[in-house]
PDB file of C-alpha atoms and ligand atoms in Angstrom:
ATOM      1  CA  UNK A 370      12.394 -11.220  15.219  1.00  0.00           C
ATOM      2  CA  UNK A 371       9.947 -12.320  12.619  1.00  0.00           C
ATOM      3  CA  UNK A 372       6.663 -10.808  11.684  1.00  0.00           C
ATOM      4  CA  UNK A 373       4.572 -12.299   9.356  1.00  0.00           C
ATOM      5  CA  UNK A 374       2.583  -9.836   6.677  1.00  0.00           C
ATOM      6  CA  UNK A 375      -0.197 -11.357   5.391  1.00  0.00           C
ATOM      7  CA  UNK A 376      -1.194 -10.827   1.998  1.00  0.00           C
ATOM      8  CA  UNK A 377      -1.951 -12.173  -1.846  1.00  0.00           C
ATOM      9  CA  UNK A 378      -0.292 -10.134  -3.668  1.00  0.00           C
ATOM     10  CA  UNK A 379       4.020 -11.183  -3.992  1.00  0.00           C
ATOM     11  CA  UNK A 380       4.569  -7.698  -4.937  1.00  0.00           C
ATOM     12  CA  UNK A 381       3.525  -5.905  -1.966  1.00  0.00           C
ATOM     13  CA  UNK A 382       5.311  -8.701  -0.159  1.00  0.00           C
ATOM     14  CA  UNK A 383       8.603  -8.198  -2.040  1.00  0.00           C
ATOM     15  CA  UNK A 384       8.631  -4.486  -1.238  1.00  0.00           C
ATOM     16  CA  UNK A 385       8.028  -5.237   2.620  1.00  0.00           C
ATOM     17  CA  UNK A 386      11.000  -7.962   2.720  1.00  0.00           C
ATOM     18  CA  UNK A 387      13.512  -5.348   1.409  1.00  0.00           C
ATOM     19  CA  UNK A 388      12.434  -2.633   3.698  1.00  0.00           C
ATOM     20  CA  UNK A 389      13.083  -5.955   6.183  1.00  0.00           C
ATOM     21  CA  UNK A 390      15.978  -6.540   5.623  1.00  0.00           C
ATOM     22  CA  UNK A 391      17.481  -3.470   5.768  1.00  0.00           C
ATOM     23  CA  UNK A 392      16.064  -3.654  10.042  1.00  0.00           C
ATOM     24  CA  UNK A 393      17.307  -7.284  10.335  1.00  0.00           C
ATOM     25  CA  UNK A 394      13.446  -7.851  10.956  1.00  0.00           C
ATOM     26  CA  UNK A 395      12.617 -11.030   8.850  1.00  0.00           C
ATOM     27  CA  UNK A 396       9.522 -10.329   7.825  1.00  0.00           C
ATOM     28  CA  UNK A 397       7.924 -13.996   6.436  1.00  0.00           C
ATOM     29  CA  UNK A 398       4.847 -13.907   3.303  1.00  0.00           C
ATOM     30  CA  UNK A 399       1.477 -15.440   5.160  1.00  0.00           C
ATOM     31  CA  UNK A 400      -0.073 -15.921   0.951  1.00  0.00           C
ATOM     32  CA  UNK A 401      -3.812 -15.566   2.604  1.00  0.00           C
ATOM     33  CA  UNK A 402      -7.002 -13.747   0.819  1.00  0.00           C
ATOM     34  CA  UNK A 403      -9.082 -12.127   3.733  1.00  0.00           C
ATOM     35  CA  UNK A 404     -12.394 -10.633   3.498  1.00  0.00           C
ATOM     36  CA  UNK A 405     -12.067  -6.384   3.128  1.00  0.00           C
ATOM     37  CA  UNK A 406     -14.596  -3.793   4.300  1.00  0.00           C
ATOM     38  CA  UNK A 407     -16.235  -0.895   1.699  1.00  0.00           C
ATOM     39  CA  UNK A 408     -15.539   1.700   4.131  1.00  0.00           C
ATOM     40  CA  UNK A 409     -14.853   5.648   3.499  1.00  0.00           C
ATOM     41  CA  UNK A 410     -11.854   5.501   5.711  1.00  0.00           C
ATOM     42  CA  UNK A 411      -8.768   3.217   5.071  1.00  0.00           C
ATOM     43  CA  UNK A 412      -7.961   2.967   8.652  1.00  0.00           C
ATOM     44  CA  UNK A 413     -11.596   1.713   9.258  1.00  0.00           C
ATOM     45  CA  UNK A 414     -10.735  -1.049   6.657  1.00  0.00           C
ATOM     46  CA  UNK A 415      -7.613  -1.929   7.758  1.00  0.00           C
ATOM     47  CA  UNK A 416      -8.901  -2.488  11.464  1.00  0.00           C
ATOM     48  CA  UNK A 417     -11.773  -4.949  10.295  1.00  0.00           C
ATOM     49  CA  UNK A 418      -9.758  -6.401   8.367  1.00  0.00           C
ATOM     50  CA  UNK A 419      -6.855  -7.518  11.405  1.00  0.00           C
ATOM     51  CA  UNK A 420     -10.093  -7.801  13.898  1.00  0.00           C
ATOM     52  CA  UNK A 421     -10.776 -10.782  11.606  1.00  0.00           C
ATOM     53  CA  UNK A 422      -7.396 -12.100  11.422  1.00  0.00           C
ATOM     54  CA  UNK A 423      -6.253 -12.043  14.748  1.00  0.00           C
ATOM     55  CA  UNK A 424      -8.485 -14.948  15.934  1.00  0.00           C
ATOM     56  CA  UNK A 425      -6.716 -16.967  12.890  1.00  0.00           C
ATOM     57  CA  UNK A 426      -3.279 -16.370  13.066  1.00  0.00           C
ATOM     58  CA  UNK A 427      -0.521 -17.230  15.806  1.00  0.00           C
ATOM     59  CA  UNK A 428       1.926 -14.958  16.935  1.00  0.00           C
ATOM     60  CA  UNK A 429       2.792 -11.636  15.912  1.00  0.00           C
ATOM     61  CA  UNK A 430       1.706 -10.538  12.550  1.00  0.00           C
ATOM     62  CA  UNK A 431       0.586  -7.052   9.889  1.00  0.00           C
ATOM     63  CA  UNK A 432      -1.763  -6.474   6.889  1.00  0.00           C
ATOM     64  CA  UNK A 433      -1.926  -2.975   4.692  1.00  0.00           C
ATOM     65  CA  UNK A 434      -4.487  -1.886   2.814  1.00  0.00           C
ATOM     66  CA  UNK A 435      -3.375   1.302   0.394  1.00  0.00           C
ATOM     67  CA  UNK A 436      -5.474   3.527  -2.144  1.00  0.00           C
ATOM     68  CA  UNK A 437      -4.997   5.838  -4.738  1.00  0.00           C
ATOM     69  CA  UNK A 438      -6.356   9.497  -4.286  1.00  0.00           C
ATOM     70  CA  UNK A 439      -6.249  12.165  -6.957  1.00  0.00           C
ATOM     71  CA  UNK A 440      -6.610  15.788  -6.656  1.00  0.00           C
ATOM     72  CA  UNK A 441      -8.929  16.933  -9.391  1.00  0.00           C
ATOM     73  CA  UNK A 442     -11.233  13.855  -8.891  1.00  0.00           C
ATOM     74  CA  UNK A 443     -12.065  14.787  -5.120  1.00  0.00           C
ATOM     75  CA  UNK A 444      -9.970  12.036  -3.874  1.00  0.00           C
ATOM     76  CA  UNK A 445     -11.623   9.464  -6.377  1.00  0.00           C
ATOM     77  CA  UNK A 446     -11.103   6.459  -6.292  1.00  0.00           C
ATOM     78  CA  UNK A 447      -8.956   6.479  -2.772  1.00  0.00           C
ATOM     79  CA  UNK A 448     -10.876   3.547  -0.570  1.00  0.00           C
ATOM     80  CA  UNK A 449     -12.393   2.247  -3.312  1.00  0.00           C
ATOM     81  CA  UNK A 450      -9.180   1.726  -5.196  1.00  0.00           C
ATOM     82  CA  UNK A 451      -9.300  -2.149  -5.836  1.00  0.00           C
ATOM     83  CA  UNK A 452     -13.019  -2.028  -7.111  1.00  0.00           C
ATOM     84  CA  UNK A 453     -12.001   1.086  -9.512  1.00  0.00           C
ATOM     85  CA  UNK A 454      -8.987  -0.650 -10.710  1.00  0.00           C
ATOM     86  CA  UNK A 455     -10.831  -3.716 -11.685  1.00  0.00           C
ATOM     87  CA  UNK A 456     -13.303  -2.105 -13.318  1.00  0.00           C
ATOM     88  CA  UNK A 457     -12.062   1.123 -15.349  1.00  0.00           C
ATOM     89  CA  UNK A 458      -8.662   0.470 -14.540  1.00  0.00           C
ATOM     90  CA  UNK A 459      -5.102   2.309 -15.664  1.00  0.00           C
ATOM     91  CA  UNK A 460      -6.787   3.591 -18.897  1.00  0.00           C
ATOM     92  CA  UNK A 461      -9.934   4.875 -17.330  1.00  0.00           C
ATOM     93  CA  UNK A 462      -8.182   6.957 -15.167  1.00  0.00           C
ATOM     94  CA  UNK A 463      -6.449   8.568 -17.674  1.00  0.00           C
ATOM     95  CA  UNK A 464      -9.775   9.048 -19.944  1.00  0.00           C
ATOM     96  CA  UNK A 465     -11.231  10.007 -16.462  1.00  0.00           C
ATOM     97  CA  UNK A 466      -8.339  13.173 -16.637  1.00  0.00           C
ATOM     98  CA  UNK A 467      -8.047  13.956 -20.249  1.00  0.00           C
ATOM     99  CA  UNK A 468      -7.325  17.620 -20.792  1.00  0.00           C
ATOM    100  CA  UNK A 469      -6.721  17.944 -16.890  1.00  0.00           C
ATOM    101  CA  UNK A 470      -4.129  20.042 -15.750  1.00  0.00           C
ATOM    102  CA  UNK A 471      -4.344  19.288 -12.400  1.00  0.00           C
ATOM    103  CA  UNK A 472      -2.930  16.095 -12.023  1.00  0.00           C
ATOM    104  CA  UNK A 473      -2.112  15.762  -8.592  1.00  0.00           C
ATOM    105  CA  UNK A 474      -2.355  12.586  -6.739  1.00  0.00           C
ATOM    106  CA  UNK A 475      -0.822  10.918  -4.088  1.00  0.00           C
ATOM    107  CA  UNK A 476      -0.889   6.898  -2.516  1.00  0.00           C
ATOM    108  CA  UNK A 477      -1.747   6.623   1.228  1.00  0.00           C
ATOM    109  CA  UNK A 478      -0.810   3.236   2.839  1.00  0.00           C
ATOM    110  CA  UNK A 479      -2.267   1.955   5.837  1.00  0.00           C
ATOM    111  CA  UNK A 480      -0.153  -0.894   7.719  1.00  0.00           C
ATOM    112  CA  UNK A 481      -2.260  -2.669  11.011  1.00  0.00           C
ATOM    113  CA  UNK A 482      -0.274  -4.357  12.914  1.00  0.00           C
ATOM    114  CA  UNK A 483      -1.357  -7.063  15.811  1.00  0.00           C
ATOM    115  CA  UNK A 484       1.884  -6.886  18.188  1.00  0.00           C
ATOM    116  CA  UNK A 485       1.736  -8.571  21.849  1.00  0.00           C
ATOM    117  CA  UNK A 486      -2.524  -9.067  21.474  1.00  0.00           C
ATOM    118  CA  UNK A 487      -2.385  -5.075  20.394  1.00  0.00           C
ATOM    119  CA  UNK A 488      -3.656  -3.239  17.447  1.00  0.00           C
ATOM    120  CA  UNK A 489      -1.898  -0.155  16.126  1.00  0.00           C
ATOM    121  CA  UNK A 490      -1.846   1.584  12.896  1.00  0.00           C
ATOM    122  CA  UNK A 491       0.705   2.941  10.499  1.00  0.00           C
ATOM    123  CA  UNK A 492      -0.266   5.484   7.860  1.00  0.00           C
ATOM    124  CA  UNK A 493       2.610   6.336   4.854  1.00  0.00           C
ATOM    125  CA  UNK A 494       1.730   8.802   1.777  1.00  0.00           C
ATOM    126  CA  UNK A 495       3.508   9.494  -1.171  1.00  0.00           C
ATOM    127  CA  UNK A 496       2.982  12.473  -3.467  1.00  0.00           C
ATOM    128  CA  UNK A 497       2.878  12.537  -6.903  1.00  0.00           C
ATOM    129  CA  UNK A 498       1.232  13.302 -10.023  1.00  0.00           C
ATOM    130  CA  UNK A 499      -0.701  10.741 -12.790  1.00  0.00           C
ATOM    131  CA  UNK A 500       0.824  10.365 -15.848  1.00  0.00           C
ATOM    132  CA  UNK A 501      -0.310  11.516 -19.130  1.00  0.00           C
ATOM    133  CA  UNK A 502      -0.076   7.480 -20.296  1.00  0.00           C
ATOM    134  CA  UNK A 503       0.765   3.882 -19.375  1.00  0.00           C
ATOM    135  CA  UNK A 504       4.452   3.781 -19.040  1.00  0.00           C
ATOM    136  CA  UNK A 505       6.701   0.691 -17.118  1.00  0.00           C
ATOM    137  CA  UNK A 506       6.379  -3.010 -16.961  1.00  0.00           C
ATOM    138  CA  UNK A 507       7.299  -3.411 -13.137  1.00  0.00           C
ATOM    139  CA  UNK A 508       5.237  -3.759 -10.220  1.00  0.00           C
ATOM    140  CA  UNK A 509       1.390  -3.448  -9.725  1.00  0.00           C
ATOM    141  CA  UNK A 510      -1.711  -1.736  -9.703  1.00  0.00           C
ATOM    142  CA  UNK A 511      -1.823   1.986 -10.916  1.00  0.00           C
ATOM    143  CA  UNK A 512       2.177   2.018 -10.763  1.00  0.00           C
ATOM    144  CA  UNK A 513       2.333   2.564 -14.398  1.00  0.00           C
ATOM    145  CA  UNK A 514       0.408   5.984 -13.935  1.00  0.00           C
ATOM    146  CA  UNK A 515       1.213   7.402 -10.953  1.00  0.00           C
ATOM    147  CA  UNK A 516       4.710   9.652 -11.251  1.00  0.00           C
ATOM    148  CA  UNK A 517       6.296  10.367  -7.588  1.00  0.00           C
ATOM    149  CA  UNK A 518       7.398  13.417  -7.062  1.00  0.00           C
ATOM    150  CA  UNK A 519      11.271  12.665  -6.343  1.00  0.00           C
ATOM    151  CA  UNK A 520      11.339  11.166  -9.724  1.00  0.00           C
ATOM    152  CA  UNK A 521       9.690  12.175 -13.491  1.00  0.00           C
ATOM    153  CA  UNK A 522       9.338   8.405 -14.442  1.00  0.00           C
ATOM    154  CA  UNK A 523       6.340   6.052 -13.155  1.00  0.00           C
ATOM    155  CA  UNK A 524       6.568   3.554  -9.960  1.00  0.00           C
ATOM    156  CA  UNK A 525       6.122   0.904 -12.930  1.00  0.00           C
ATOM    157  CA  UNK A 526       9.367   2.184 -14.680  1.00  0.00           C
ATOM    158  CA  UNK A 527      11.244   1.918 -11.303  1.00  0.00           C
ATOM    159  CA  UNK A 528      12.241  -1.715 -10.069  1.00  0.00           C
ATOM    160  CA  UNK A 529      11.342  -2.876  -6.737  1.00  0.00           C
ATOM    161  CA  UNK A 530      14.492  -1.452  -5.039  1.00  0.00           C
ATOM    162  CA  UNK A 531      13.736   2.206  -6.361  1.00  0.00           C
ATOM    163  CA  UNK A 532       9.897   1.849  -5.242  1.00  0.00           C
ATOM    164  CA  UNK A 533      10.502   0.637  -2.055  1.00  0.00           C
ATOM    165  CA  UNK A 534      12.625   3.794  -1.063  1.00  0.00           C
ATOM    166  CA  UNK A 535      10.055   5.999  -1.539  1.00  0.00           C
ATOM    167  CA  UNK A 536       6.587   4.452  -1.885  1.00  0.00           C
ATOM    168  CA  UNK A 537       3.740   4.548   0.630  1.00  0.00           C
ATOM    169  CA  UNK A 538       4.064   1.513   2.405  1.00  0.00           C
ATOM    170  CA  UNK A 539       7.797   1.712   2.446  1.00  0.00           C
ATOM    171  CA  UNK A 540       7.038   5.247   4.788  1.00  0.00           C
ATOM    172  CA  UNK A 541       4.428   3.464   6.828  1.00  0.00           C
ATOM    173  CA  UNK A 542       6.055   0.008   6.834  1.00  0.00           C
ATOM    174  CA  UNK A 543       9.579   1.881   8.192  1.00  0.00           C
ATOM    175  CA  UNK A 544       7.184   3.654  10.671  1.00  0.00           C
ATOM    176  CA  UNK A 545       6.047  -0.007  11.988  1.00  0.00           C
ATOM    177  CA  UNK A 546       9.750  -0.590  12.013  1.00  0.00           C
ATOM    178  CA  UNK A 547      10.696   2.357  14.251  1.00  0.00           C
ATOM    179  CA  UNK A 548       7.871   1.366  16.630  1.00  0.00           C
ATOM    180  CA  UNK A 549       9.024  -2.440  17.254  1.00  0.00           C
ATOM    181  CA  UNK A 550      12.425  -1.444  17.759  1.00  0.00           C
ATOM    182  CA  UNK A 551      11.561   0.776  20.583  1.00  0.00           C
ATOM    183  CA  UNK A 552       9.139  -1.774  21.703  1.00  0.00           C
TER     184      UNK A 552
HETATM  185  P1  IMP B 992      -5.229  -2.947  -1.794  1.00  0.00           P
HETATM  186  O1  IMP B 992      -4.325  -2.331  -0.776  1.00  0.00           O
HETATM  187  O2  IMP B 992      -4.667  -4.265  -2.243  1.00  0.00           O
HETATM  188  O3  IMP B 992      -6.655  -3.016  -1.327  1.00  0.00           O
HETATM  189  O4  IMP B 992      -5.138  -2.001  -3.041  1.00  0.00           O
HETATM  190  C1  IMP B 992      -6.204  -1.249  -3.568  1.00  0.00           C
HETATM  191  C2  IMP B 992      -5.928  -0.972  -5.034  1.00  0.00           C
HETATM  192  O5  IMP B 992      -4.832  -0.082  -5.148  1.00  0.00           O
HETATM  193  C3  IMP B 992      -5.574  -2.232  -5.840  1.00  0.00           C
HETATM  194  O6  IMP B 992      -6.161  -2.118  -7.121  1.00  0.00           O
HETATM  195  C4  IMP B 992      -4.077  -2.182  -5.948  1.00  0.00           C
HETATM  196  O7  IMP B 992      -3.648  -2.760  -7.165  1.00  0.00           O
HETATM  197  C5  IMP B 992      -3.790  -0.677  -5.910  1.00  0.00           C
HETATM  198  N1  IMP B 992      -2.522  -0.443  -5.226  1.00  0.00           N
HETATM  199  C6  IMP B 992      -2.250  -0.626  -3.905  1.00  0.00           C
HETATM  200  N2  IMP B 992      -0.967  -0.322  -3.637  1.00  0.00           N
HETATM  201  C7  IMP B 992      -0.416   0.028  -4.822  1.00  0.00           C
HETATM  202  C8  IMP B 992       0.897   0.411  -5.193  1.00  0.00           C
HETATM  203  O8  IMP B 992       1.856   0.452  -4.408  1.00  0.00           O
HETATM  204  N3  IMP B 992       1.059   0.688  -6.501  1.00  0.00           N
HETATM  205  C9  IMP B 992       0.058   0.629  -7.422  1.00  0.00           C
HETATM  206  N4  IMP B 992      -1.179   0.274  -7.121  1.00  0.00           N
HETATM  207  C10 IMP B 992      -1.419  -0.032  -5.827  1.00  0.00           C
END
């Protein structure tokens, strides 16, 4: 079967095709910006988001939205995760958390998927802690802070491979998975 995932950014797309292939589910890269929501819930996003989609695209198809959400902050900057990271970014988190021993945080991923003129929803989270610095070249976004908790190095010091065992949207992505094989 193929499924496209819409989205602009290759990276998200990369880990999605890997999770893919390991299904036999060829999952095809649909390189489209789409208006998003400011919403306090991601699954309120995500839903407006494939609401305005589905009267664009043929066939089958997903989008994900994901945020960051950290402990001591009170879950700061979780749906507002892209306007945070283009603003402050990496390096005002971590001013955000000096001296902070809590440093709990953890990635929530949010996959909608329009399947036989249906919506469902796929949530994946994966705990971890932020980073006392910037540490890794690969990947995107707050990766080079954010330490899961199966490893003690940074999703930007792990290649795509590593991230896409463990990461957010691998969990909610495999969960999408699960559901069209049974379907
Ligand atoms: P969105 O899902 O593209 O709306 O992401 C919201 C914000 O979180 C953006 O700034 C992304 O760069 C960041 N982000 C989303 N997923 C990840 C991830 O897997 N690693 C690191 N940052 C991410």
């Amino acid at each position: 079967m193929v499924l496209k995932f819409i989205t602009s950014n290759i990276h998200k797309y990369e880990e999605a095709l890997l999770i893919g292939e390991k299904y036999e589910i060829n999952i095809s890269h649909e390189n489209l910006e789409y208006i998003e929501s400011q919403n306090d819930s991601f699954s309120e996003i995500a839903r407006f988001s494939l609401d305005n989609l589905k009267e664009k695209i043929q066939g089958d198809f997903f989008i994900e939205d994901a945020g960051l959400v950290i402990e001591c902050l009170n879950g700061f900057p979780g749906p507002y995760s892209s306007f945070v990271y283009s603003t402050i970014g990496n390096q005002g988190i971590l001013e955000l958390m000096r001296n902070e021993k809590n440093r709990n945080a953890k990635f929530i991923s949010t996959v909608a998927l329009f399947y036989k003129n249906k919506e469902f929803l796929f949530v994946g989270e994966c705990h971890g802690s932020i980073a006392s610095e910037i540490k890794g070249e690969h990947g995107f976004g707050y990766d080079p802070i954010f330490i899961p908790s199966e490893k003690n190095i940074s999703f930007g010091q792990l290649d795509v491979d590593e991230k896409s065992l463990l990461s957010h949207r691998s969990i909610a992505i495999n969960k999408m998975i699960k559901f069209l094989k049974e379907n």
